[in-house]
mmCIF file of C-alpha atoms in Angstrom:
data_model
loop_
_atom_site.group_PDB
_atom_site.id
_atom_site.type_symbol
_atom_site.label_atom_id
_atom_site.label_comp_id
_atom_site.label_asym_id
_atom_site.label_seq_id
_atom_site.Cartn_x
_atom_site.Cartn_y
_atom_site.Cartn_z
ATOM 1 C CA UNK A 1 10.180 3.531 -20.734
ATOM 2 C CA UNK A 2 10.944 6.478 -23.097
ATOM 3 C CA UNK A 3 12.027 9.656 -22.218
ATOM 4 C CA UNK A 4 11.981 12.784 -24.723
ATOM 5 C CA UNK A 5 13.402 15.831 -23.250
ATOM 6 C CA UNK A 6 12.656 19.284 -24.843
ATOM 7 C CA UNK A 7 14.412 22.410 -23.583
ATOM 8 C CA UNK A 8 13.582 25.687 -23.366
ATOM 9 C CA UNK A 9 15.093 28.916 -21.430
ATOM 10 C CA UNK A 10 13.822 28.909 -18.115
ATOM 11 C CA UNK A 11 12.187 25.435 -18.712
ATOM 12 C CA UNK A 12 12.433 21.652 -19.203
ATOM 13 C CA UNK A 13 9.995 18.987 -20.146
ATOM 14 C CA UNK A 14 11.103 15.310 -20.026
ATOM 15 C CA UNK A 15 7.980 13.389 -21.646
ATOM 16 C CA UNK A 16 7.775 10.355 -20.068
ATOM 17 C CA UNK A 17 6.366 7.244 -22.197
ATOM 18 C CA UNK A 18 5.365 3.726 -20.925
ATOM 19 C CA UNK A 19 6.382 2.113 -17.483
ATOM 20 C CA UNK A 20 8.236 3.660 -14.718
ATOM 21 C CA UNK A 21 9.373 1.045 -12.070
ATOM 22 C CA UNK A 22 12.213 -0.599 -10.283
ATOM 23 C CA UNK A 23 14.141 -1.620 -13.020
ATOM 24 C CA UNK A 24 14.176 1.911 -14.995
ATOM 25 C CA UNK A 25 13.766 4.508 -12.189
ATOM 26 C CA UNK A 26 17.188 5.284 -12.269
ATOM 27 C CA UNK A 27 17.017 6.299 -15.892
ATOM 28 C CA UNK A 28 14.700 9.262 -15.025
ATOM 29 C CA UNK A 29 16.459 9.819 -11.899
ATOM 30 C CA UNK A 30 19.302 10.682 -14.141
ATOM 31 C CA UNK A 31 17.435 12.288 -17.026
ATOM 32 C CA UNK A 32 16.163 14.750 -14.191
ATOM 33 C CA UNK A 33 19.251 15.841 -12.182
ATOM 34 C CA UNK A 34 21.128 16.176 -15.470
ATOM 35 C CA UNK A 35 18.473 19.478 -16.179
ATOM 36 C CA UNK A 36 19.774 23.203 -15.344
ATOM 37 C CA UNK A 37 16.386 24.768 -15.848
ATOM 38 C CA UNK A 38 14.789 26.357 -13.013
ATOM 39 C CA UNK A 39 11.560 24.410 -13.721
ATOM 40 C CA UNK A 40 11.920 21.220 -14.875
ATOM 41 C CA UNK A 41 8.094 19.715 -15.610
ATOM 42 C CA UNK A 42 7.511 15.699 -15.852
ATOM 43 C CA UNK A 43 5.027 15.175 -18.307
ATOM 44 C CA UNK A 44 3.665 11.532 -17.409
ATOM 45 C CA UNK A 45 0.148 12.228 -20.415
ATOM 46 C CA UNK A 46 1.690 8.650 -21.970
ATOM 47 C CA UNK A 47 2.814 6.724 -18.645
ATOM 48 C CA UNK A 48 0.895 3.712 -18.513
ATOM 49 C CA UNK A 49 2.116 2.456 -15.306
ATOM 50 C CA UNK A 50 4.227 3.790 -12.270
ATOM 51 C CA UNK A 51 5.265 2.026 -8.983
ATOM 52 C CA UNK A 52 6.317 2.718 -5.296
ATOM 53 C CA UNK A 53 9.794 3.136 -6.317
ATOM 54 C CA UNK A 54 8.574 6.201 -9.447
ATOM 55 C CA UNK A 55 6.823 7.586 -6.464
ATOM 56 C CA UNK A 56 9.372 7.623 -4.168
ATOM 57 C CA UNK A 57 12.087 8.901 -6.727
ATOM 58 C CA UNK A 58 10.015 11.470 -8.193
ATOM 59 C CA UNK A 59 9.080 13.172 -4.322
ATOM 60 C CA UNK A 60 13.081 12.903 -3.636
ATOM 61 C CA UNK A 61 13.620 15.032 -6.881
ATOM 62 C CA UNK A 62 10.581 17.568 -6.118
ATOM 63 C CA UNK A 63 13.089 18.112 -2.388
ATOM 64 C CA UNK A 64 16.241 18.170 -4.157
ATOM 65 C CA UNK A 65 15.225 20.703 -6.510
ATOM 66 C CA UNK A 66 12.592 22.638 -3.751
ATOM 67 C CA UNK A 67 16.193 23.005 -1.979
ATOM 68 C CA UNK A 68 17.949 24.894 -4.942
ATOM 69 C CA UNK A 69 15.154 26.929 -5.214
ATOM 70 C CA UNK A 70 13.809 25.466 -8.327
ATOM 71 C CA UNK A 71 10.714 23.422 -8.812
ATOM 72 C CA UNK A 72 9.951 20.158 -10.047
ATOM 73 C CA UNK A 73 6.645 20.112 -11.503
ATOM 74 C CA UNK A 74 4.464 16.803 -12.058
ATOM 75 C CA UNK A 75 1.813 17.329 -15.239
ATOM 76 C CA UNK A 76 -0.664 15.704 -17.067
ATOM 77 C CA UNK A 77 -0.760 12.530 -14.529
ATOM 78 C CA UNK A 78 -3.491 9.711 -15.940
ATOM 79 C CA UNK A 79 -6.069 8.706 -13.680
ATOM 80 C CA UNK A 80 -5.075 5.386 -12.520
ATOM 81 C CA UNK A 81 -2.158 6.528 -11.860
ATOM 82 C CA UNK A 82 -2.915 9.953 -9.834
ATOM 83 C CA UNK A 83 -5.358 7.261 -7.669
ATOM 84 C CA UNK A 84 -2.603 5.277 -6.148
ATOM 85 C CA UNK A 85 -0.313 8.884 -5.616
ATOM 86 C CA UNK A 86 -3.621 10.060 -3.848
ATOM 87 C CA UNK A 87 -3.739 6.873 -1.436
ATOM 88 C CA UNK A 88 -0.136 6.916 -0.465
ATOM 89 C CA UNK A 89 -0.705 11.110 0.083
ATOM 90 C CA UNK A 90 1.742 12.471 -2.706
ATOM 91 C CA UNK A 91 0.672 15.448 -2.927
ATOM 92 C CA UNK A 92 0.144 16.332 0.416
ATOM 93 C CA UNK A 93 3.781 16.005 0.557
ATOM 94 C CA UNK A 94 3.873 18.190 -2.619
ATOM 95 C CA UNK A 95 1.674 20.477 -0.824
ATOM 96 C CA UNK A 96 4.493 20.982 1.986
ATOM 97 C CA UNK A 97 6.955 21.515 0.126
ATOM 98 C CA UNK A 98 5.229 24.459 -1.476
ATOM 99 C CA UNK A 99 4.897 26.126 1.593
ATOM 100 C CA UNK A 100 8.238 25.278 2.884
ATOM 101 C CA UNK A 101 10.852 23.669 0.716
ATOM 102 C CA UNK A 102 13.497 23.200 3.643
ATOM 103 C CA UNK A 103 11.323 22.489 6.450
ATOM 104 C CA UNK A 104 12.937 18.704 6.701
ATOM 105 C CA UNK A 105 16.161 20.671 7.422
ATOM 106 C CA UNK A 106 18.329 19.104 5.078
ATOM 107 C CA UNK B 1 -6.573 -27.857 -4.610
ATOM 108 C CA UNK B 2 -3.528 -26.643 -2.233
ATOM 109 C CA UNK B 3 -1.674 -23.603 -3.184
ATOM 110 C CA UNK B 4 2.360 -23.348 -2.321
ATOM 111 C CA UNK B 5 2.915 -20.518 -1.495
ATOM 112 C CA UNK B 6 6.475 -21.134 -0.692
ATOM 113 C CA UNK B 7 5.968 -21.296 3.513
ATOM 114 C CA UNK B 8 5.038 -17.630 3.486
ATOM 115 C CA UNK B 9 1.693 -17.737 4.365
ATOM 116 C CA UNK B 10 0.178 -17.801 8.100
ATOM 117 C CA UNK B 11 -3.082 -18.336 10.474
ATOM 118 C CA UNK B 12 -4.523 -17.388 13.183
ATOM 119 C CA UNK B 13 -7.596 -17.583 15.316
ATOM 120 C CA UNK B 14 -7.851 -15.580 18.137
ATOM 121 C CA UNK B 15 -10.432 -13.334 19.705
ATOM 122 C CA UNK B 16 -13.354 -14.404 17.943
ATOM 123 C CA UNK B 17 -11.390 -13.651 14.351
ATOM 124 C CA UNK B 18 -9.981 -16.423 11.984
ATOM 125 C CA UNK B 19 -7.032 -14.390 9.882
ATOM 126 C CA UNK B 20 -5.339 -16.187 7.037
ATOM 127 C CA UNK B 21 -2.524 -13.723 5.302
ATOM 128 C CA UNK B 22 0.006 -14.825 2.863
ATOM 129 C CA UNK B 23 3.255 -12.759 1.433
ATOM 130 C CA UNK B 24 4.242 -13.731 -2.007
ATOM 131 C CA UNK B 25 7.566 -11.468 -2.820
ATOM 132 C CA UNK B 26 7.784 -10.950 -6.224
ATOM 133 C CA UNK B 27 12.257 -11.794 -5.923
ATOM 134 C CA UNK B 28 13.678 -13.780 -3.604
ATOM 135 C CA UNK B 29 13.008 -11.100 -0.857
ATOM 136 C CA UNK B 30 9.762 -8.573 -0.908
ATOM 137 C CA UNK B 31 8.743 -5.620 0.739
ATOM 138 C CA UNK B 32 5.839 -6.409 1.670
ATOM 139 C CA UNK B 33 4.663 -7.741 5.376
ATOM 140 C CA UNK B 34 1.810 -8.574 7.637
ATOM 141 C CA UNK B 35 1.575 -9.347 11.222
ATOM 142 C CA UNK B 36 -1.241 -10.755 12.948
ATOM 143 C CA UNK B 37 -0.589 -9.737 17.362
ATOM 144 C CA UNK B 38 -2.586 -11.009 19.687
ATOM 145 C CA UNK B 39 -2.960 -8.745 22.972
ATOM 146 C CA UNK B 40 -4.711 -10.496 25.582
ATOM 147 C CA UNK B 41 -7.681 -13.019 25.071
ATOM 148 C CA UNK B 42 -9.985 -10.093 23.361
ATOM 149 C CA UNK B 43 -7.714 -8.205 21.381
ATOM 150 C CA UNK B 44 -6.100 -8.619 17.697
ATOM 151 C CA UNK B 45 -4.252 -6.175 15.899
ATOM 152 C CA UNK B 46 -4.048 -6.960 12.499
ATOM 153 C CA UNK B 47 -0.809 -4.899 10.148
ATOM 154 C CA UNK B 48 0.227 -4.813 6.000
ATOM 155 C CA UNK B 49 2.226 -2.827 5.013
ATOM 156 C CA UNK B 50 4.535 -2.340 2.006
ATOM 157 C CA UNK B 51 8.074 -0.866 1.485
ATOM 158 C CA UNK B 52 9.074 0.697 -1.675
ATOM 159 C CA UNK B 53 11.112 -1.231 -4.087
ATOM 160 C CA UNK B 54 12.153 -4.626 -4.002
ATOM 161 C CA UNK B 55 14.407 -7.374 -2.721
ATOM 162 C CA UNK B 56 16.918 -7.169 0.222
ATOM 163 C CA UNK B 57 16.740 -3.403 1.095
ATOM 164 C CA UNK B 58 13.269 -3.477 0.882
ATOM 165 C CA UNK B 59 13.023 -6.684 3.086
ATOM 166 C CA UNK B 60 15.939 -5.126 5.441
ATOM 167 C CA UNK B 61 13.633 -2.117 5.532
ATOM 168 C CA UNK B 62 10.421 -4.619 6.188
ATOM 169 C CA UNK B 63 11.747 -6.252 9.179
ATOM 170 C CA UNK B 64 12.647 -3.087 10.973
ATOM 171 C CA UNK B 65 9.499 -1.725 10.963
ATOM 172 C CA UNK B 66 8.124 -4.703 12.011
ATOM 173 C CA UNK B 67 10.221 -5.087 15.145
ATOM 174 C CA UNK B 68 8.954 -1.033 15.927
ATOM 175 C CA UNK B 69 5.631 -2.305 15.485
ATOM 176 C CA UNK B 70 5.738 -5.311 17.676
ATOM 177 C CA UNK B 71 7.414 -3.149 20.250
ATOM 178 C CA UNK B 72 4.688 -0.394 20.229
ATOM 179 C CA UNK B 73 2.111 -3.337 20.352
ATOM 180 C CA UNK B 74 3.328 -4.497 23.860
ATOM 181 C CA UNK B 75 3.389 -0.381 25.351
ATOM 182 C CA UNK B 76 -0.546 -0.892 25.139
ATOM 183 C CA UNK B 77 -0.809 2.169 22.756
ATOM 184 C CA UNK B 78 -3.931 2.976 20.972
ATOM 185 C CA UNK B 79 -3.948 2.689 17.134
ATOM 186 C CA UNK B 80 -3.410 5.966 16.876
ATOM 187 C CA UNK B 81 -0.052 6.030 19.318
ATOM 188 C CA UNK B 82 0.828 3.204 16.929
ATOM 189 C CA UNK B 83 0.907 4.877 13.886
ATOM 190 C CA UNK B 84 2.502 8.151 15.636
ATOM 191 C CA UNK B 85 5.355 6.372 16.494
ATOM 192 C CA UNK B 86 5.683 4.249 13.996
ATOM 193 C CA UNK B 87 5.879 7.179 12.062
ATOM 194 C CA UNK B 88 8.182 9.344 14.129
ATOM 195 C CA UNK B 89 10.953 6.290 14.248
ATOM 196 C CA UNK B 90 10.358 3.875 11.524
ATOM 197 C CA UNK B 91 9.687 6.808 9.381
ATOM 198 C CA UNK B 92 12.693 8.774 9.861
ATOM 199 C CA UNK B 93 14.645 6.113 9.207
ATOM 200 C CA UNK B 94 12.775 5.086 6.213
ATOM 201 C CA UNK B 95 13.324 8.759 5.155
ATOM 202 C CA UNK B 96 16.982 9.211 5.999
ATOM 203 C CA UNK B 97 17.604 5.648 3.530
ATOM 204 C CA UNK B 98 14.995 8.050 0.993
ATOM 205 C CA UNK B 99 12.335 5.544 1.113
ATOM 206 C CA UNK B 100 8.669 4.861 2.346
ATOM 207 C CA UNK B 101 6.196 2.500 3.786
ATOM 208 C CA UNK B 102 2.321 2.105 3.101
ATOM 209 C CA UNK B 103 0.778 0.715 6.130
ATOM 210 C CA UNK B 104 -2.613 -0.301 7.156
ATOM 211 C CA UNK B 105 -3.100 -0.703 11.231
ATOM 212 C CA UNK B 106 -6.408 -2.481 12.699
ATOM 213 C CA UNK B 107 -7.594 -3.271 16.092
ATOM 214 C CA UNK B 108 -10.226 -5.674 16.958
ATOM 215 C CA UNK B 109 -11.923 -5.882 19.608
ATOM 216 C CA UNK B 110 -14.158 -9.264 20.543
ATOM 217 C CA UNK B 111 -15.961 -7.381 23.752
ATOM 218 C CA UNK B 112 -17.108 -5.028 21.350
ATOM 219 C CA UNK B 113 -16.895 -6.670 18.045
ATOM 220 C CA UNK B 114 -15.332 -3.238 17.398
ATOM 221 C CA UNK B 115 -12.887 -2.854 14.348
ATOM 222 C CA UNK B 116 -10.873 -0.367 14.412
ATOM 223 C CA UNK B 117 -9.139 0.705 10.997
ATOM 224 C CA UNK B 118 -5.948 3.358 10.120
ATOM 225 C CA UNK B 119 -4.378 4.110 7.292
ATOM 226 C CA UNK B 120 -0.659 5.601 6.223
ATOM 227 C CA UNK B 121 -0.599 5.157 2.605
ATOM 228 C CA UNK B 122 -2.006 2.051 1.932
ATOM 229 C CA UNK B 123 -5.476 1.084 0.527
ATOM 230 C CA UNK B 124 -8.430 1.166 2.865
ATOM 231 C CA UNK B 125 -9.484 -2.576 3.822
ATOM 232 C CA UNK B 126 -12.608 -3.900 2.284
ATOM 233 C CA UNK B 127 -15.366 -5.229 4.921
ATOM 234 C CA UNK B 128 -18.292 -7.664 3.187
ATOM 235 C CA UNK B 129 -21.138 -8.087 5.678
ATOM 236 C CA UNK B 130 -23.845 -9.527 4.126
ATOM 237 C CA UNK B 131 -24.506 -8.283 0.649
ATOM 238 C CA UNK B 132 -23.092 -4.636 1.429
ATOM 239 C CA UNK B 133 -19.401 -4.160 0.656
ATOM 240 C CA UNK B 134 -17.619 -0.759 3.183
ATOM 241 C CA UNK B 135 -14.724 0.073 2.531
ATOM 242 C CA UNK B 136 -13.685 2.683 5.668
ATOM 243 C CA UNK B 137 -12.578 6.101 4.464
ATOM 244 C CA UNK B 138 -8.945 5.952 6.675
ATOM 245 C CA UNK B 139 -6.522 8.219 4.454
ATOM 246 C CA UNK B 140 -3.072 9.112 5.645
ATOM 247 C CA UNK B 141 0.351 9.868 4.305
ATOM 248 C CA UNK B 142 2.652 7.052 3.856
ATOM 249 C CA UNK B 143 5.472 6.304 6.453
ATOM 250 C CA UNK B 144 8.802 8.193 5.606
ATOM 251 C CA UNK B 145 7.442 11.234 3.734
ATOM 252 C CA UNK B 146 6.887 13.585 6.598
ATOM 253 C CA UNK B 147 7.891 14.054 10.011
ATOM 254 C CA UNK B 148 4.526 12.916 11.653
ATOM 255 C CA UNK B 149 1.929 10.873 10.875
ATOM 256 C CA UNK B 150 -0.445 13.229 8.892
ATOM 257 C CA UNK B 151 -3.940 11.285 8.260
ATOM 258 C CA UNK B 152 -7.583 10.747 9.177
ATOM 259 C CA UNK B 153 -8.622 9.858 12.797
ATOM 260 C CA UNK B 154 -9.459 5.875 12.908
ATOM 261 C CA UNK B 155 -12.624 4.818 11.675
ATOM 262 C CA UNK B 156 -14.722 1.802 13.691
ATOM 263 C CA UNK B 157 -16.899 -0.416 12.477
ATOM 264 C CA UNK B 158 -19.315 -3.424 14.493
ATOM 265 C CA UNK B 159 -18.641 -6.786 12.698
ATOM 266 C CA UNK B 160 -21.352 -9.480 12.365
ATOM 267 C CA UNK B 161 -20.760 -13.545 12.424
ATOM 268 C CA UNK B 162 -19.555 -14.158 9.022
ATOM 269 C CA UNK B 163 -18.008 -11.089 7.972
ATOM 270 C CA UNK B 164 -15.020 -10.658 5.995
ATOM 271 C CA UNK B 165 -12.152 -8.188 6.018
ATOM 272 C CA UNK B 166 -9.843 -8.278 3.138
ATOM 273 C CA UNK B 167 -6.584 -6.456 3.142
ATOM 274 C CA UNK B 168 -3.993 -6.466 0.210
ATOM 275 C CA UNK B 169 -0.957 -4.723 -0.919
ATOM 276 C CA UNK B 170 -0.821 -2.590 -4.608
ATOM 277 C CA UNK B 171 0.882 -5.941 -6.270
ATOM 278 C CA UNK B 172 -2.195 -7.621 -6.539
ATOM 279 C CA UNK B 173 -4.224 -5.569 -7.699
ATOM 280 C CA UNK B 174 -1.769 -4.822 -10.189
ATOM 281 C CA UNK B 175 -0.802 -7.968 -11.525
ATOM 282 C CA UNK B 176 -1.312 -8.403 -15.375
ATOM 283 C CA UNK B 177 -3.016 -11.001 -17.582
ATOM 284 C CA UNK B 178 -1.969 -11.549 -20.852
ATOM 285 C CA UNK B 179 -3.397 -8.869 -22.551
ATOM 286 C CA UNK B 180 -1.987 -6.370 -20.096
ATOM 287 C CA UNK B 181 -5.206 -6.168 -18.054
ATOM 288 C CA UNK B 182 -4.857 -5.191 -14.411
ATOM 289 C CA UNK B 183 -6.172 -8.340 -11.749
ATOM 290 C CA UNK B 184 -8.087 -5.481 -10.064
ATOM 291 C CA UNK B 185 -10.141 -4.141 -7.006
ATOM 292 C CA UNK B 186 -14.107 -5.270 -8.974
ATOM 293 C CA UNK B 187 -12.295 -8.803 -9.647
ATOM 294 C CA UNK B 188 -11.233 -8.883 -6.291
ATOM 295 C CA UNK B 189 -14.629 -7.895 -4.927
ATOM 296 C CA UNK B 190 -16.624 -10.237 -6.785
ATOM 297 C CA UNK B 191 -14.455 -13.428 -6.384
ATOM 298 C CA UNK B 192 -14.656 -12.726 -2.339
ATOM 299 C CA UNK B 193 -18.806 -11.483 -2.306
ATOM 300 C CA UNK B 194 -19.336 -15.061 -4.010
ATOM 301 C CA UNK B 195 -17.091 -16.613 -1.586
ATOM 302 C CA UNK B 196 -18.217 -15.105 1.978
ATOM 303 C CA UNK B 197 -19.332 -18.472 3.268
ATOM 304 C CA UNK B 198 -15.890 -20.122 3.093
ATOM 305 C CA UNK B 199 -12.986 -19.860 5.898
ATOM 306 C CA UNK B 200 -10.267 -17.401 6.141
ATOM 307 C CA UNK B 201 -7.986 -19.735 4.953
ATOM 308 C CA UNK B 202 -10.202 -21.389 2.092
ATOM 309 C CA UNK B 203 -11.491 -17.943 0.525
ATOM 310 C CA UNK B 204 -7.613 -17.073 0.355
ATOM 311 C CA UNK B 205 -6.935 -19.904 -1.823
ATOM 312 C CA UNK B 206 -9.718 -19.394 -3.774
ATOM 313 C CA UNK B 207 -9.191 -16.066 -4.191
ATOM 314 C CA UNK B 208 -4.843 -17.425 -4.866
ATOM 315 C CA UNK B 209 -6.159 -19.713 -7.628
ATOM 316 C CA UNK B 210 -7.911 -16.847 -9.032
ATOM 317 C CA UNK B 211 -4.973 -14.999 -9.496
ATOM 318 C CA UNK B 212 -2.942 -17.434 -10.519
ATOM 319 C CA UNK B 213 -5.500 -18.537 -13.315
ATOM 320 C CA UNK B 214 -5.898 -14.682 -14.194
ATOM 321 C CA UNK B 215 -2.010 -13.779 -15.072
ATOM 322 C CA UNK B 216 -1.340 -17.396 -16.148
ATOM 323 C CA UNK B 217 1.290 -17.998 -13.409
ATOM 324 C CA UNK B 218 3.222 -15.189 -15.615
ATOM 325 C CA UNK B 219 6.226 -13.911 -13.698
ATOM 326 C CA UNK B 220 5.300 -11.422 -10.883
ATOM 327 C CA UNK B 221 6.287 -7.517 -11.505
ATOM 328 C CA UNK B 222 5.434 -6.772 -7.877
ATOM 329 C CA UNK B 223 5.127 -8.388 -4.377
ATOM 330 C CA UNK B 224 1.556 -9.831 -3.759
ATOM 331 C CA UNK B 225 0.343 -10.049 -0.357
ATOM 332 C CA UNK B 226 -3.392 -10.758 0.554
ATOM 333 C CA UNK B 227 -4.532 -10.703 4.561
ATOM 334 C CA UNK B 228 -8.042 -11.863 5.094
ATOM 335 C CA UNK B 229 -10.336 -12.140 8.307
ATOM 336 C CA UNK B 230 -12.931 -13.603 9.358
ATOM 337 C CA UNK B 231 -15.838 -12.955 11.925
ATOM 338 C CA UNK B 232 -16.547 -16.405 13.393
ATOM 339 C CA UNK B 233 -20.001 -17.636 12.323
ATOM 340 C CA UNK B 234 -21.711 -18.116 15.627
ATOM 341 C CA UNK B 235 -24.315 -21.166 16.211
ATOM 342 C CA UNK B 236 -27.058 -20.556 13.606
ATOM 343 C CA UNK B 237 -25.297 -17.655 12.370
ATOM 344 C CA UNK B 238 -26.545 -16.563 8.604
ATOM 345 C CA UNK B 239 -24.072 -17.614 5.812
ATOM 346 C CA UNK B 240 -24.475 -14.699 2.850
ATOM 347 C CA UNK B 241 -22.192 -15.925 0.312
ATOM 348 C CA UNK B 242 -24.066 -16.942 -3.251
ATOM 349 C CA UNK B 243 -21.806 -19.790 -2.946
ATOM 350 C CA UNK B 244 -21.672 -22.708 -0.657
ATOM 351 C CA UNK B 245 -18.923 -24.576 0.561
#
């Protein structure tokens, strides 16, 4: 997995390139939290493959960040890819947190 | 040919339905699970499920969903009450340890012949019958990501002697040849339509070897498991795979 990160004022874009699993989901997990911006977007246009545990990381980060009042915003997500997010209901949890960010009360 | 699969796979007949599932994790431990329960003499309920990530935590995390789900299983709950609870405890404590669970839940009933099909997260199972391939349109949100179990109402669907429900977990479809080509759901679908005339237990080896011969035996990147039943072919009942035993 590559990572290119390109900052602007109010925004961040990490530009995510090639596999997201187990084994490297710490990497963006890090990349991520390490952003100030108050909208940090994941651009996953050259992610060829992600698994349960980019999933679960990335919807932990979009909470984390929902909390502080910032947003973490998931672009440009290939098709393959936005099918299996669809089945396990991704964005409906995306959805929620839209309307309320702390509703979990955490 | 005999496959090992390493003691992890397991069969059943019961209620009119042969089941043959195996569970092949892709470290020492997996995620993944199924669970064939009997209830009564006429009822099967039928679970697979997968826990994010791998190894122990994942299999930690595995095991204590399936003791919930056992224990809902003998409160005589519907499907429904299954998945609700399932959801409100195994998925708050899936949550809390900021992980999830697919799961796929279905009933069968022999009185009926009624299957009964939910979803949280996981792929909808695939039901041959004949030449026509249905695969039920049970959506939900996977176990851990909200408070409740948010999804579609179960679907039901009459079996026939000799049809076949496949279930599987992301893992196989996802496994890779050489060339980086996914196994995938058409492969799947044509290696089992072929195939619809052979046992629970032989159409999962066939379907095993298949894999196997696709990715070359090549390390795994994720847990494979594969669940398949079978409606008992009744006396004279039509066989309508293209290929024999």
């Amino acid at each position: 997995m590559e990572i290119r990160v390109n900052n602007e004022k109010e925004k961040a874009t990490l530009l995510v390139a090639g596999e997201l699993d187990y084994s490297n989901v710490a990497q963006l997990q890090q990349e991520i939290e390490r952003q100030e911006a108050p909208l940090v977007e994941v651009d996953l246009k050259d992610l060829q493959f992600m698994d349960s545990s980019g999933a679960g990381m990335l919807l932990s980060q979009a909470r984390l960040l929902s909390r502080q009042n910032r947003v973490l915003k998931i672009t440009h997500i290939p098709a393959n890819i936005r099918h299996d997010l669809e089945i396990i209901g991704f964005f409906r949890v995306l959805e929620t947190l839209k309307g309320a960010p702390q509703s979990r009360g955490e | 040919m005999s496959l090992d699969i390493g003691g992890k796979g397991k069969q059943i007949i019961h209620a009119g339905i042969q089941g043959a599932g195996c569970s092949i994790p892709a470290d020492v431990e997996g995620g993944d699970f199924f669970a064939f329960i009997p209830l009564g003499e006429d009822q099967l309920i039928i679970a697979i499920g997968d826990v994010m990530g791998k190894g122990m935590r994942a299999a930690g995390q595995m095991k204590e969903l399936c003791t919930i789900l056992h224990a809902c299983t003998r409160k005589e709950l519907s499907l429904l009450e299954i998945i609700n609870q399932l959801a409100e405890i195994g998925g708050k404590r899936l949550h809390r340890a900021g992980s999830f669970a697919t799961l796929c839940l279905i009933s069968y009933e022999q009185q009926h012949n009624c299957l009964t099909c939910l979803s949280a997260g996981h792929p909808s199972p695939v039901i041959f019958s004949g030449r026509n391939i249905h695969v039920p349109r049970v959506r939900g949100v996977a176990l851990g990501f909200l408070e409740e179990y948010q999804g579609t109402r179960p679907e039901q669907v009459i079996l026939s002697s000799g049809d076949v429900v496949i279930l599987y977990t992301d893992g196989l479809l996802e496994a890779r040849d050489a060339n980086g080509q996914n196994y995938g759901l058409n492969r799947l679908k044509e290696i089992v339509a072929a195939n619809t005339c052979l046992d629970a237990v032989e159409l999962q080896e066939v379907i095993l070897n298949d894999l196997f011969t696709f990715t070359g035996c090549r390390q795994q990147r994720d847990d494979v498991t594969l669940v398949i039943l079978k409606k008992d072919l009744e006396k004279g009942g039509e066989c309508h795979g293209d290929q024999g035993k």
